[in-house]
Amino acid sequence: MGDILLKTLVPGPKSQALMKRRAQAVARGPFHATPVFIEQAQGALIQDVDGNTFVDLAAGLGVVNVGHCPPSVVSAIQLQVARFLHAGFNVTPYEGYVELSERLNRIVPGAWEKKTLLVNSGAEAVENAIKIARAYTKRSSVVCFDHAYHGRTYMAMSLTAKAKPYKSGFAPFNSDVYRAPYPYAYRWPTTNEPEQVSRECFAKFCELIQTQVGAENVAAVIIEPVLGEGGFVPAPPSFLQALRSYCSEHGMVLIFDEVQTGFGRTGAFFASQRLGVTPDLMTLAKGLGDGLPIAAVTGRADMMDAPGEGGIGGTFGGNPLACAGALAVADLFEHGSVASHSQVIETVLEGRLAEWFKRYPVIGDVRGLGPMRGVEFVKDRFTREPSKEAVQKILKHSYENGVICLGAGTFGNVLRFLVPLVISESQLNEALDVVERGIQIL
Ligand SMILES: Cc1ncc(COP(=O)(O)O)c(C=O)c1O
């Protein structure tokens, strides 16, 4: 017998009642991928308020990478709760903030001295990385990429590509932001061969800087090494390497936004390790706290020290509970079996998705890095016209049958798997069987 256990139709009566209250009380802006209200969760399983048990392939949007409520993380938080909830790092500093910074300085790649700033969300990490780069370079322009997602605050939103729903109605955006193409091989207009795409895309990046920005004005280049919301597209290592060399040559700060790709998501601590390219600054969030609101900018110490005292920081940044939890999460990554198990997940996902690609013509592309895997749906393999409808139907079928998963992509036509990296092989296969059935009955 599997782990999925449905006692009611989904959504059940209690979830439906809560959904009505939600509609009355909560602004409609924050979207919900499912109409299922959670009661409790453990590992890769979620129980809803109606007593139904789901397999979680979304990990709370790529956050609970070491699973829901790992006991060591829970007890680290409980110990901290009993000591103090808040002090304000800029009022009475505490060791947890320093210790987590030391830990990140050690695990983030780069053979140079590093420093860390702790904040509350991925968007805030992005904001601060740009502030740090501008303060360091004394330049203002920022180059970002097509299909990028960096968050919902003003600079993060200005760097984000997709208009609807992220930017519509919120103009004007921050100035001095330029957008270059991302090496999205499946949708590249002249070729789909990754190395050729990489070369052509880098040529376009250089052209943009030469013709519109001026290299001497660029403070930072910010990129997701694997597109997250943009559709789970890994950048070819050769492209990232070319950016690396260009930024070094022209005194620009290279920022990797690893908010979604960090903390084991791609089968290494960070995607940059798998792709073999080291940025100057890295933004981190999501998996860092396994659900606690914490994010970080970690990178070259001289850059991190560019803003003056009081120039960056905030009331809640690196709050004590989140630091205690994040340190326990880091222990699980460094000393637990997450890394080896994520290889099992990668193998299962890669194998099953390759089979799906062979079987179902509605699938145009399967791709990813490590356990971060996506499936792009099309109306026709020849025209590659995106099929958002397919993804929406599969997602609905999935939650109605006990599996929580998510869509992604500029065209909304990518099914993405952000599984808790502690999911068992049988839970994963059981959930993928449900999703596959959703493809079969499209
Ligand atoms: C790559 C990337 N950057 C930044 C963000 C924004 O993070 P947050 O939602 O914590 O502000 C996200 C969130 O999905 C993300 O995927």
PDB file of N, CA, C and O and ligand atoms in Angstrom, residues 61 121-124 126 149-152 224 228-229 257 259-260 285-286, ligand 1:
ATOM      1  N   LEU A  61       7.166  25.315  -2.369  1.00  0.00           N
ATOM      2  CA  LEU A  61       7.876  26.132  -3.366  1.00  0.00           C
ATOM      3  C   LEU A  61       9.404  26.019  -3.233  1.00  0.00           C
ATOM      4  O   LEU A  61      10.121  27.026  -3.161  1.00  0.00           O
ATOM      5  N   SER A 121      13.947  37.374   3.106  1.00  0.00           N
ATOM      6  CA  SER A 121      13.308  36.730   1.948  1.00  0.00           C
ATOM      7  C   SER A 121      14.256  36.785   0.759  1.00  0.00           C
ATOM      8  O   SER A 121      15.226  37.566   0.742  1.00  0.00           O
ATOM      9  N   GLY A 122      13.926  35.978  -0.247  1.00  0.00           N
ATOM     10  CA  GLY A 122      14.753  35.949  -1.454  1.00  0.00           C
ATOM     11  C   GLY A 122      14.810  37.318  -2.121  1.00  0.00           C
ATOM     12  O   GLY A 122      15.869  37.777  -2.555  1.00  0.00           O
ATOM     13  N   ALA A 123      13.644  37.969  -2.200  1.00  0.00           N
ATOM     14  CA  ALA A 123      13.610  39.284  -2.849  1.00  0.00           C
ATOM     15  C   ALA A 123      14.520  40.270  -2.132  1.00  0.00           C
ATOM     16  O   ALA A 123      15.247  41.049  -2.756  1.00  0.00           O
ATOM     17  N   GLU A 124      14.490  40.200  -0.813  1.00  0.00           N
ATOM     18  CA  GLU A 124      15.316  41.119  -0.024  1.00  0.00           C
ATOM     19  C   GLU A 124      16.810  40.822  -0.229  1.00  0.00           C
ATOM     20  O   GLU A 124      17.644  41.741  -0.250  1.00  0.00           O
ATOM     21  N   VAL A 126      18.057  39.716  -3.011  1.00  0.00           N
ATOM     22  CA  VAL A 126      18.368  40.274  -4.332  1.00  0.00           C
ATOM     23  C   VAL A 126      18.571  41.790  -4.232  1.00  0.00           C
ATOM     24  O   VAL A 126      19.539  42.350  -4.762  1.00  0.00           O
ATOM     25  N   TYR A 149      13.252  35.319 -12.763  1.00  0.00           N
ATOM     26  CA  TYR A 149      12.380  35.660 -11.636  1.00  0.00           C
ATOM     27  C   TYR A 149      13.267  35.941 -10.434  1.00  0.00           C
ATOM     28  O   TYR A 149      14.072  35.079 -10.032  1.00  0.00           O
ATOM     29  N   HIS A 150      13.148  37.149  -9.875  1.00  0.00           N
ATOM     30  CA  HIS A 150      13.985  37.489  -8.722  1.00  0.00           C
ATOM     31  C   HIS A 150      13.172  37.968  -7.523  1.00  0.00           C
ATOM     32  O   HIS A 150      13.767  38.363  -6.521  1.00  0.00           O
ATOM     33  N   GLY A 151      11.833  37.998  -7.630  1.00  0.00           N
ATOM     34  CA  GLY A 151      11.027  38.384  -6.476  1.00  0.00           C
ATOM     35  C   GLY A 151      10.112  39.543  -6.779  1.00  0.00           C
ATOM     36  O   GLY A 151      10.022  40.020  -7.915  1.00  0.00           O
ATOM     37  N   ARG A 152       9.419  40.009  -5.722  1.00  0.00           N
ATOM     38  CA  ARG A 152       8.310  40.946  -5.930  1.00  0.00           C
ATOM     39  C   ARG A 152       8.538  42.344  -5.358  1.00  0.00           C
ATOM     40  O   ARG A 152       7.663  43.189  -5.473  1.00  0.00           O
ATOM     41  N   GLU A 224      20.062  33.549 -12.748  1.00  0.00           N
ATOM     42  CA  GLU A 224      19.769  32.261 -12.101  1.00  0.00           C
ATOM     43  C   GLU A 224      20.530  31.196 -12.899  1.00  0.00           C
ATOM     44  O   GLU A 224      20.286  31.054 -14.108  1.00  0.00           O
ATOM     45  N   GLY A 228      14.305  29.244 -12.461  1.00  0.00           N
ATOM     46  CA  GLY A 228      13.316  28.618 -11.586  1.00  0.00           C
ATOM     47  C   GLY A 228      11.922  28.850 -12.138  1.00  0.00           C
ATOM     48  O   GLY A 228      11.412  28.063 -12.946  1.00  0.00           O
ATOM     49  N   GLU A 229      11.305  29.981 -11.727  1.00  0.00           N
ATOM     50  CA  GLU A 229       9.950  30.283 -12.210  1.00  0.00           C
ATOM     51  C   GLU A 229       9.914  30.317 -13.740  1.00  0.00           C
ATOM     52  O   GLU A 229       8.895  30.043 -14.346  1.00  0.00           O
ATOM     53  N   ASP A 257      21.779  34.184  -8.525  1.00  0.00           N
ATOM     54  CA  ASP A 257      20.610  34.069  -7.668  1.00  0.00           C
ATOM     55  C   ASP A 257      20.329  32.582  -7.488  1.00  0.00           C
ATOM     56  O   ASP A 257      19.772  31.921  -8.363  1.00  0.00           O
ATOM     57  N   VAL A 259      18.501  31.387  -4.995  1.00  0.00           N
ATOM     58  CA  VAL A 259      17.387  31.278  -4.048  1.00  0.00           C
ATOM     59  C   VAL A 259      16.645  29.949  -4.244  1.00  0.00           C
ATOM     60  O   VAL A 259      16.302  29.270  -3.286  1.00  0.00           O
ATOM     61  N   GLN A 260      16.423  29.580  -5.494  1.00  0.00           N
ATOM     62  CA  GLN A 260      15.693  28.325  -5.764  1.00  0.00           C
ATOM     63  C   GLN A 260      16.634  27.138  -5.979  1.00  0.00           C
ATOM     64  O   GLN A 260      16.303  26.005  -5.658  1.00  0.00           O
ATOM     65  N   ALA A 285      18.003  31.716  -0.143  1.00  0.00           N
ATOM     66  CA  ALA A 285      16.808  31.801   0.716  1.00  0.00           C
ATOM     67  C   ALA A 285      16.213  30.398   0.798  1.00  0.00           C
ATOM     68  O   ALA A 285      16.943  29.450   1.079  1.00  0.00           O
ATOM     69  N   LYS A 286      14.920  30.283   0.515  1.00  0.00           N
ATOM     70  CA  LYS A 286      14.203  29.004   0.467  1.00  0.00           C
ATOM     71  C   LYS A 286      14.812  27.897   1.335  1.00  0.00           C
ATOM     72  O   LYS A 286      14.583  27.850   2.532  1.00  0.00           O
TER      73      LYS A 286
HETATM   74  C1  LIG B   1      15.441  32.595  -8.151  1.00  0.00           C
HETATM   75  C2  LIG B   1      14.565  33.325  -7.181  1.00  0.00           C
HETATM   76  N1  LIG B   1      14.962  34.507  -6.702  1.00  0.00           N
HETATM   77  C3  LIG B   1      14.226  35.192  -5.813  1.00  0.00           C
HETATM   78  C4  LIG B   1      13.015  34.705  -5.379  1.00  0.00           C
HETATM   79  C5  LIG B   1      12.193  35.501  -4.402  1.00  0.00           C
HETATM   80  O1  LIG B   1      12.206  34.891  -3.164  1.00  0.00           O
HETATM   81  P1  LIG B   1      11.097  35.287  -2.051  1.00  0.00           P
HETATM   82  O2  LIG B   1       9.797  34.745  -2.542  1.00  0.00           O
HETATM   83  O3  LIG B   1      11.587  34.606  -0.802  1.00  0.00           O
HETATM   84  O4  LIG B   1      11.112  36.762  -1.942  1.00  0.00           O
HETATM   85  C6  LIG B   1      12.565  33.464  -5.841  1.00  0.00           C
HETATM   86  C7  LIG B   1      11.275  32.902  -5.386  1.00  0.00           C
HETATM   87  O5  LIG B   1      10.696  32.018  -5.965  1.00  0.00           O
HETATM   88  C8  LIG B   1      13.366  32.747  -6.772  1.00  0.00           C
HETATM   89  O6  LIG B   1      12.979  31.572  -7.256  1.00  0.00           O
END
